[in-house]
Coordinates of C-alpha atoms in Angstrom, one line a residue:
X1 CA 13.9 23.6 11.8
X2 CA 10.3 23.7 10.5
X3 CA 11.7 23.5 7.0
X4 CA 13.4 20.2 7.8
X5 CA 10.3 18.8 9.5
X6 CA 8.1 19.0 6.4
X7 CA 9.9 16.3 4.5
X8 CA 10.0 14.1 7.5
X9 CA 6.2 14.3 7.8
X10 CA 5.7 13.9 4.1
X11 CA 8.0 10.8 3.7
X12 CA 6.8 9.2 7.0
X13 CA 3.2 9.8 6.2
X14 CA 3.4 8.3 2.7
X15 CA 5.1 5.2 4.1
X16 CA 2.5 4.8 6.8
X17 CA -0.3 5.3 4.3
X18 CA 1.1 2.7 1.9
X19 CA 1.5 0.2 4.9
X20 CA -2.1 0.9 6.0
X21 CA -3.4 0.4 2.4
X22 CA -1.5 -2.9 2.0
X23 CA -3.0 -4.1 5.3
X24 CA -6.5 -3.2 4.1
X25 CA -5.9 -5.2 0.9
X26 CA -4.3 -8.4 2.2
X27 CA -6.5 -8.8 5.2
X28 CA -10.1 -8.0 4.0
X29 CA -13.2 -10.2 4.2
X30 CA -12.7 -13.2 2.0
X31 CA -15.6 -12.5 -0.3
X32 CA -14.3 -9.1 -1.4
X33 CA -12.9 -9.0 -5.0
X34 CA -10.0 -6.6 -5.5
X35 CA -10.3 -6.8 -9.3
X36 CA -13.8 -5.4 -9.5
X37 CA -14.2 -3.5 -6.3
X38 CA -12.8 0.0 -5.8
X39 CA -11.0 1.1 -2.6
X40 CA -14.2 2.9 -1.6
X41 CA -16.1 -0.4 -1.9
X42 CA -13.5 -2.0 0.3
X43 CA -13.9 0.8 2.8
X44 CA -17.6 0.3 3.2
X45 CA -17.7 -3.5 3.0
X46 CA -14.6 -4.2 5.1
X47 CA -14.8 -2.4 8.5
X48 CA -11.3 -2.8 9.5
X49 CA -10.7 0.9 9.0
X50 CA -7.3 0.5 7.3
X51 CA -8.3 2.0 4.0
X52 CA -9.8 5.1 5.7
X53 CA -6.6 5.5 7.8
X54 CA -4.5 5.3 4.6
X55 CA -6.5 8.0 2.9
X56 CA -6.4 10.4 5.9
X57 CA -2.7 9.9 6.4
X58 CA -2.0 10.3 2.7
X59 CA -4.0 13.5 2.6
X60 CA -2.1 14.9 5.7
X61 CA 1.3 13.9 4.3
X62 CA 0.3 15.6 0.9
X63 CA -0.4 18.8 2.8
X64 CA 3.0 18.5 4.5
X65 CA 4.6 17.9 1.2
X66 CA 3.0 21.1 -0.3
X67 CA 4.0 23.2 2.7
X68 CA 7.6 21.9 2.5
X69 CA 7.7 22.7 -1.2
X70 CA 6.6 26.2 -0.5
X71 CA 9.2 26.5 2.3
X72 CA 12.0 25.7 -0.1
X73 CA 10.6 27.9 -2.8
X74 CA 9.7 25.1 -5.2
X75 CA 7.9 26.4 -8.4
X76 CA 4.4 25.3 -7.3
X77 CA 2.7 28.7 -7.0
X78 CA -0.6 29.2 -8.9
X79 CA -2.7 26.3 -10.1
X80 CA -0.4 23.5 -9.2
X81 CA -0.5 24.6 -5.6
X82 CA -4.3 24.8 -5.7
X83 CA -4.7 21.5 -7.3
X84 CA -2.4 19.8 -4.8
X85 CA -4.5 21.3 -2.1
X86 CA -7.7 20.0 -3.6
X87 CA -6.1 16.5 -3.8
X88 CA -5.1 16.6 -0.1
X89 CA -8.3 17.8 1.3
X90 CA -10.4 15.6 -1.0
X91 CA -8.7 12.5 0.3
X92 CA -9.5 13.5 3.9
X93 CA -13.1 14.3 3.1
X94 CA -13.5 11.0 1.1
X95 CA -12.2 9.1 4.1
X96 CA -14.5 10.8 6.6
X97 CA -17.6 10.7 4.4
X98 CA -17.5 7.1 3.1
X99 CA -19.7 5.8 0.3
X100 CA -22.5 3.4 0.9
X101 CA -23.1 -0.2 -0.2
X102 CA -24.8 -0.8 -3.5
X103 CA -27.8 -2.2 -1.8
X104 CA -28.3 1.0 0.1
X105 CA -28.7 3.1 -3.0
X106 CA -27.0 6.5 -3.7
X107 CA -27.3 8.4 -0.3
X108 CA -26.1 12.0 0.1
X109 CA -22.9 10.8 1.8
X110 CA -22.2 8.5 -1.2
X111 CA -22.7 11.4 -3.6
X112 CA -20.3 13.6 -1.6
X113 CA -17.8 10.8 -1.5
X114 CA -18.1 10.2 -5.3
X115 CA -17.6 13.9 -6.2
X116 CA -14.6 14.5 -3.9
X117 CA -13.0 11.3 -5.1
X118 CA -13.3 12.4 -8.7
X119 CA -11.8 15.8 -7.7
X120 CA -8.9 14.0 -6.0
X121 CA -8.3 11.7 -9.0
X122 CA -8.2 14.6 -11.5
X123 CA -6.4 17.3 -9.5
X124 CA -3.1 15.6 -8.8
X125 CA -2.4 14.6 -12.4
X126 CA -3.4 18.0 -13.5
X127 CA -1.0 19.6 -11.0
X128 CA 2.0 17.4 -11.9
X129 CA 1.4 18.0 -15.6
X130 CA 1.9 21.7 -15.0
X131 CA 4.9 21.1 -12.8
X132 CA 7.0 19.1 -15.3
X133 CA 8.0 22.2 -17.3
X134 CA 8.7 24.2 -14.1
X135 CA 10.8 21.5 -12.7
X136 CA 12.8 21.2 -15.9
X137 CA 13.7 24.9 -15.7
X138 CA 14.7 24.8 -12.0
X139 CA 18.1 23.3 -11.2
X140 CA 17.1 22.1 -7.8
X141 CA 14.0 20.1 -9.1
X142 CA 15.4 19.2 -12.6
X143 CA 16.5 15.7 -11.4
X144 CA 12.8 14.7 -10.9
X145 CA 11.4 16.4 -13.9
X146 CA 11.7 13.4 -16.2
X147 CA 10.4 10.8 -13.7
X148 CA 7.5 13.1 -12.8
X149 CA 6.8 13.4 -16.5
X150 CA 6.6 9.7 -17.2
X151 CA 4.6 9.0 -14.0
X152 CA 2.2 11.8 -14.9
X153 CA 1.7 10.2 -18.4
X154 CA 1.1 6.8 -16.7
X155 CA -1.5 8.4 -14.3
X156 CA -3.3 10.1 -17.2
X157 CA -3.6 6.7 -19.0
X158 CA -4.9 5.2 -15.7
X159 CA -7.4 8.0 -15.3
X160 CA -8.7 7.7 -18.8
X161 CA -9.1 3.9 -18.3
X162 CA -11.0 4.4 -15.1
X163 CA -13.3 6.9 -16.8
X164 CA -14.1 4.4 -19.5
X165 CA -14.6 1.5 -17.1
X166 CA -16.9 3.6 -14.8
X167 CA -19.2 4.5 -17.7
X168 CA -19.4 2.2 -20.8
X169 CA -17.3 -0.5 -19.2
X170 CA -19.8 -0.9 -16.4
X171 CA -17.1 -1.2 -13.7
X172 CA -15.4 -4.3 -15.1
X173 CA -11.9 -4.6 -13.6
X174 CA -12.2 -1.0 -12.3
X175 CA -10.7 -2.1 -9.0
X176 CA -7.5 -3.3 -10.7
X177 CA -7.1 -0.1 -12.7
X178 CA -7.8 2.1 -9.7
X179 CA -5.1 0.4 -7.8
X180 CA -2.6 0.9 -10.6
X181 CA -3.6 4.6 -10.8
X182 CA -3.3 5.2 -7.1
X183 CA 0.0 3.4 -7.0
X184 CA 1.4 5.8 -9.7
X185 CA 0.0 8.8 -7.7
X186 CA 1.7 7.7 -4.5
X187 CA 4.9 7.1 -6.4
X188 CA 4.8 10.7 -7.7
X189 CA 4.3 12.0 -4.2
X190 CA 7.2 9.8 -3.0
X191 CA 9.5 11.2 -5.7
X192 CA 8.6 14.8 -4.7
X193 CA 9.0 14.1 -1.0
X194 CA 12.4 12.5 -1.4
X195 CA 13.7 15.5 -3.4
X196 CA 12.2 17.8 -0.9
X197 CA 14.1 16.0 1.9
X198 CA 17.3 16.2 -0.2
X199 CA 16.9 20.0 -0.6
X200 CA 15.9 20.7 2.9
X201 CA 18.6 18.7 4.6
X202 CA 21.2 19.7 2.1
X203 CA 20.7 23.4 3.1
X204 CA 20.9 22.3 6.8
X205 CA 24.2 20.5 6.6
X206 CA 26.0 22.5 3.9
X207 CA 25.3 25.9 5.3
X208 CA 23.4 28.9 3.9
X209 CA 24.8 30.6 0.8
X210 CA 23.7 34.1 1.8
X211 CA 25.7 33.9 5.1
X212 CA 28.7 32.5 3.4
X213 CA 28.5 35.4 0.8
X214 CA 28.4 38.0 3.6
X215 CA 31.5 36.5 5.2
X216 CA 33.4 36.6 1.9
X217 CA 32.4 40.2 1.3
X218 CA 33.5 41.2 4.8
X219 CA 36.9 39.5 4.4
X220 CA 37.4 41.3 1.1
X221 CA 36.6 44.6 2.7
X222 CA 39.0 44.0 5.5
X223 CA 41.7 43.1 3.0
X224 CA 41.2 46.3 1.1
X225 CA 41.5 48.3 4.4
X226 CA 44.7 46.6 5.2
X227 CA 46.1 47.5 1.8
X228 CA 45.2 51.1 2.3
X229 CA 47.2 51.4 5.6

């Protein structure tokens, strides 16, 4: 039962996070510029709270996704698991320790927010890059290996563009690039969550292979006994 609950929490949480993020983008203060302002800037300048809710829910659903993948014995052990855990926790910390407005300077909270945001942005693409080869070698996860590969490539390009814009690019259009990057990241999580749901509920409805194997063996043993009579 718990194994089947994880994909529900993961898929439902991702959808709620996307809905909250959309609300935070379409109903902000009119002076906010989504092209040049990051989501963190939106969170501190627009006090609706929708962006923070999206980050916390996405972090929680990512934890449910990781727990569910472990429950179905997905090939996530080692660094991919650790990196996905960093991604999940960093989102929650970034939401609870928001950055400050530019006019307020770089406070300690803003520094913490910046570092955990960087950790989140780097950790998930690094995790999925390692998972691609493992998925390709696992029949249960092979259907998502190619989509995850292409999405990971797109997130890598987005991460490189964000790094450039944050340093020599002086933040020009960084909001647009960040939104593209996060859209790709959420899509990756969605692909993994859907496949997790497929595997968990498939086991629930089609039965358990080990039990079926025991029944076959017992029937075969009974047949041999009857032949010996």
